[in-house]
CSV table of C-alpha atoms in Angstrom, one decimal:
chain,number,residue,atom,x,y,z
A,1,ALA,CA,67.5,210.0,-82.4
A,2,PRO,CA,63.8,210.0,-81.3
A,3,PHE,CA,63.3,211.8,-78.0
A,4,PRO,CA,62.6,208.6,-75.9
A,5,LEU,CA,66.0,207.1,-77.2
A,6,SER,CA,67.9,210.3,-76.5
A,7,LEU,CA,66.4,210.4,-72.9
A,8,ALA,CA,67.4,206.8,-72.3
A,9,ALA,CA,70.9,207.6,-73.5
A,10,THR,CA,71.4,210.5,-71.1
A,11,PRO,CA,73.8,209.3,-68.3
A,12,VAL,CA,72.7,209.5,-64.8
A,13,SER,CA,74.8,211.6,-62.5
A,14,ALA,CA,76.3,210.3,-59.4
A,15,LYS,CA,74.3,212.8,-57.4
A,16,ALA,CA,71.1,211.4,-58.9
A,17,GLN,CA,72.1,207.9,-57.7
A,18,GLY,CA,73.1,209.1,-54.4
A,19,GLY,CA,76.9,209.8,-54.9
A,20,TRP,CA,79.1,209.0,-51.9
A,21,SER,CA,77.3,211.4,-49.6
A,22,GLY,CA,75.5,209.9,-46.6
A,23,PHE,CA,75.6,207.6,-43.6
A,24,TYR,CA,76.5,203.8,-43.8
A,25,VAL,CA,76.8,200.9,-41.5
A,26,GLY,CA,78.5,197.5,-42.1
A,27,LEU,CA,80.2,194.2,-41.1
A,28,GLU,CA,83.8,193.4,-41.7
A,29,THR,CA,86.3,190.8,-41.4
A,30,GLY,CA,90.0,190.1,-42.3
A,31,VAL,CA,93.5,189.1,-41.5
A,32,ALA,CA,95.6,190.6,-38.6
A,33,ARG,CA,99.2,190.4,-37.6
A,34,ASN,CA,99.7,191.1,-33.9
A,35,ILE,CA,103.3,192.2,-33.3
A,36,VAL,CA,104.9,193.2,-29.9
A,37,ASN,CA,108.5,194.0,-29.0
A,38,LEU,CA,109.7,193.5,-25.5
A,39,THR,CA,112.6,195.4,-24.0
A,40,ALA,CA,114.2,195.5,-20.6
A,41,SER,CA,117.6,196.9,-19.6
A,42,SER,CA,117.9,194.5,-16.6
A,43,GLY,CA,117.9,191.5,-19.1
A,44,PRO,CA,119.1,192.8,-21.3
A,45,VAL,CA,116.1,192.0,-23.5
A,46,ASP,CA,115.1,193.2,-27.0
A,47,GLU,CA,112.8,190.6,-28.5
A,48,ASP,CA,109.9,190.6,-31.1
A,49,GLN,CA,107.2,188.1,-31.1
A,50,SER,CA,104.1,188.0,-33.6
A,51,ASP,CA,101.1,185.9,-34.5
A,52,THR,CA,98.7,185.9,-37.4
A,53,GLY,CA,95.0,185.6,-37.0
A,54,PHE,CA,91.7,187.2,-37.8
A,55,VAL,CA,89.6,190.2,-37.0
A,56,ALA,CA,85.8,190.6,-37.2
A,57,GLY,CA,83.4,193.3,-36.2
A,58,ALA,CA,81.3,196.3,-37.3
A,59,PHE,CA,81.8,199.8,-38.6
A,60,ALA,CA,79.7,203.0,-39.2
A,61,GLY,CA,80.5,206.3,-40.9
A,62,TYR,CA,79.6,209.3,-42.9
A,63,ASP,CA,80.8,210.6,-46.2
A,64,HIS,CA,80.3,214.0,-47.9
A,65,GLN,CA,81.1,214.4,-51.7
A,66,ILE,CA,82.4,217.7,-53.1
A,67,GLY,CA,83.0,217.1,-56.9
A,68,ASP,CA,85.3,214.3,-57.1
A,69,PHE,CA,86.5,214.6,-53.6
A,70,VAL,CA,85.1,212.6,-50.8
A,71,ILE,CA,85.7,213.3,-47.0
A,72,GLY,CA,84.1,211.8,-44.0
A,73,GLY,CA,84.5,209.9,-40.7
A,74,VAL,CA,84.3,206.3,-39.7
A,75,ALA,CA,84.4,204.3,-36.5
A,76,ASP,CA,84.9,200.5,-36.2
A,77,ILE,CA,85.4,197.9,-33.5
A,78,ASP,CA,86.8,194.4,-34.0
A,79,TYR,CA,87.5,191.4,-32.0
A,80,VAL,CA,91.2,190.3,-32.6
A,81,GLY,CA,91.6,186.6,-32.9
A,82,THR,CA,95.4,186.0,-32.5
A,83,GLY,CA,97.1,183.9,-30.0
A,84,ASP,CA,99.1,184.8,-26.8
A,85,LEU,CA,102.5,185.9,-27.6
A,86,VAL,CA,105.1,184.1,-25.3
A,87,PHE,CA,108.7,185.3,-25.0
A,88,GLN,CA,111.6,182.9,-25.2
A,89,GLY,CA,113.3,182.1,-21.9
A,90,LYS,CA,111.1,184.4,-20.0
A,91,ALA,CA,109.0,182.5,-17.6
A,92,ASP,CA,105.3,183.7,-17.4
A,93,THR,CA,105.9,186.7,-19.8
A,94,SER,CA,103.2,186.9,-22.4
A,95,TYR,CA,101.1,189.5,-24.3
A,96,ASP,CA,97.8,189.4,-26.1
A,97,MET,CA,95.4,191.9,-27.9
A,98,ASN,CA,91.7,191.1,-27.4
A,99,TRP,CA,90.0,193.9,-29.4
A,100,VAL,CA,90.8,197.0,-31.4
A,101,ALA,CA,88.7,200.0,-32.3
A,102,THR,CA,89.3,203.2,-34.2
A,103,ALA,CA,87.8,206.6,-35.0
A,104,ARG,CA,89.1,207.8,-38.2
A,105,VAL,CA,89.0,210.5,-40.9
A,106,ARG,CA,89.0,209.2,-44.5
A,107,ALA,CA,89.4,211.2,-47.5
A,108,GLY,CA,89.8,210.2,-51.2
A,109,TRP,CA,88.9,210.4,-54.8
A,110,ALA,CA,85.7,209.2,-56.4
A,111,GLN,CA,86.5,207.9,-59.8
A,112,ASN,CA,82.8,207.7,-60.5
A,113,ASP,CA,79.7,206.8,-58.4
A,114,GLN,CA,80.9,203.3,-58.0
A,115,LEU,CA,84.6,203.4,-57.1
A,116,LEU,CA,86.2,205.3,-54.2
A,117,LEU,CA,89.9,205.3,-53.5
A,118,PHE,CA,90.8,206.7,-50.0
A,119,GLY,CA,93.4,207.3,-47.3
A,120,THR,CA,92.6,207.3,-43.7
A,121,GLY,CA,94.0,208.0,-40.2
A,122,GLY,CA,93.1,208.7,-36.7
A,123,VAL,CA,93.1,207.4,-33.1
A,124,ALA,CA,93.1,203.7,-32.1
A,125,PHE,CA,92.1,201.8,-29.0
A,126,ALA,CA,93.0,198.4,-28.0
A,127,GLY,CA,92.2,196.0,-25.1
A,128,VAL,CA,95.3,194.1,-24.1
A,129,ASN,CA,96.5,191.8,-21.3
A,130,GLY,CA,99.7,190.0,-20.4
A,131,SER,CA,102.2,189.2,-17.7
A,132,LEU,CA,105.6,190.2,-16.8
A,133,GLY,CA,106.8,187.2,-15.0
A,134,SER,CA,110.5,187.3,-15.3
A,135,PHE,CA,110.8,191.0,-14.3
A,136,GLY,CA,110.0,191.1,-10.6
A,137,GLY,CA,106.7,189.4,-11.2
A,138,PRO,CA,104.5,187.9,-12.2
A,139,ILE,CA,102.9,191.2,-12.8
A,140,ALA,CA,99.5,191.1,-14.6
A,141,ILE,CA,98.8,193.8,-17.2
A,142,SER,CA,95.2,194.4,-18.4
A,143,SER,CA,94.5,197.8,-19.8
A,144,THR,CA,93.0,199.8,-22.8
A,145,GLU,CA,95.7,201.4,-24.8
A,146,THR,CA,95.5,204.5,-27.0
A,147,GLY,CA,97.5,205.0,-30.2
A,148,TYR,CA,97.1,206.0,-33.9
A,149,VAL,CA,96.1,204.3,-37.0
A,150,LEU,CA,97.0,204.8,-40.7
A,151,GLY,CA,95.8,203.2,-43.8
A,152,LEU,CA,94.6,203.0,-47.5
A,153,GLY,CA,91.7,201.4,-49.1
A,154,ALA,CA,89.1,201.1,-51.8
A,155,GLU,CA,85.4,200.8,-51.8
A,156,TYR,CA,83.1,199.7,-54.7
A,157,ARG,CA,79.5,200.2,-54.8
A,158,PHE,CA,77.7,197.4,-56.8
A,159,LYS,CA,74.1,198.7,-55.9
A,160,THR,CA,72.8,202.1,-55.1
A,161,ASN,CA,72.6,201.3,-51.3
A,162,TRP,CA,75.3,198.5,-51.1
A,163,SER,CA,79.1,198.7,-51.3
A,164,VAL,CA,82.2,196.5,-50.5
A,165,LYS,CA,85.5,197.9,-49.3
A,166,GLY,CA,89.0,196.5,-48.8
A,167,GLU,CA,91.5,198.4,-46.6
A,168,TYR,CA,94.9,198.0,-44.9
A,169,LEU,CA,95.4,199.6,-41.5
A,170,HIS,CA,98.5,199.9,-39.3
A,171,HIS,CA,97.9,200.5,-35.7
A,172,ASN,CA,100.5,201.6,-33.2
A,173,PHE,CA,100.1,201.7,-29.4
A,174,GLY,CA,103.4,203.3,-28.1
A,175,THR,CA,104.5,201.6,-24.9
A,176,ILE,CA,103.0,199.6,-22.2
A,177,SER,CA,104.8,199.3,-18.9
A,178,ALA,CA,104.1,198.3,-15.2
A,179,ASP,CA,105.4,199.6,-11.8
A,180,GLY,CA,108.1,197.6,-10.3
A,181,THR,CA,109.7,196.5,-13.6
A,182,ASP,CA,111.8,198.1,-16.4
A,183,ALA,CA,110.2,195.9,-18.9
A,184,VAL,CA,108.3,197.6,-21.8
A,185,PHE,CA,105.8,196.2,-24.4
A,186,LYS,CA,105.7,198.1,-27.8
A,187,PRO,CA,102.7,196.8,-29.6
A,188,ARG,CA,101.5,197.1,-33.2
A,189,LEU,CA,98.7,195.5,-35.2
A,190,ASP,CA,98.6,195.3,-39.1
A,191,VAL,CA,95.2,194.4,-40.6
A,192,PHE,CA,93.9,193.7,-44.0
A,193,LYS,CA,90.0,193.6,-44.0
A,194,ILE,CA,87.1,193.6,-46.2
A,195,GLY,CA,83.6,194.8,-45.3
A,196,LEU,CA,80.0,195.0,-46.7
A,197,ALA,CA,78.2,198.3,-46.1
A,198,TYR,CA,74.6,199.5,-46.4
A,199,ARG,CA,74.5,203.1,-47.4
A,200,PHE,CA,71.5,205.3,-46.5
């Protein structure tokens, strides 16, 4: 073929288009399931409550690509729009999560310069409040809890500097207790969210 046509047919490498290496920022939203278990030996109590709502927030991160392998870090913070969880037959006993944030490593395989499949994990933080009213209370709880987060996701770049992601994250925050009571909250949060990122 003539030289100009041969040149036009030469594929453009992922690196020439930016690859997956670099910083990015974005906005995200999704569906959240807020789950908590309440146990107390004095009851005895062992009860689960849950509610489904939404999350919305922002994220930022950095990726580094080595061949087809991509590794990086990401941090996010989201408002959690689920309702108060009230426990049956337990006066003034409730739980709520107001926000969640994570700092995670994510690593995966870049099928090409457009599609990235990844796993992710790291530390999670959550702002929670509630009341233990039937266990020597009412005892108000308001704290920032620390736990872990694990998940899977995919990201698709539809333009050189723009991408969309979808990911599932499971957050676990161990136990929450209060002085003067044997009641213990065990909170979890499952989230599926989508996001729009600008990649520098």
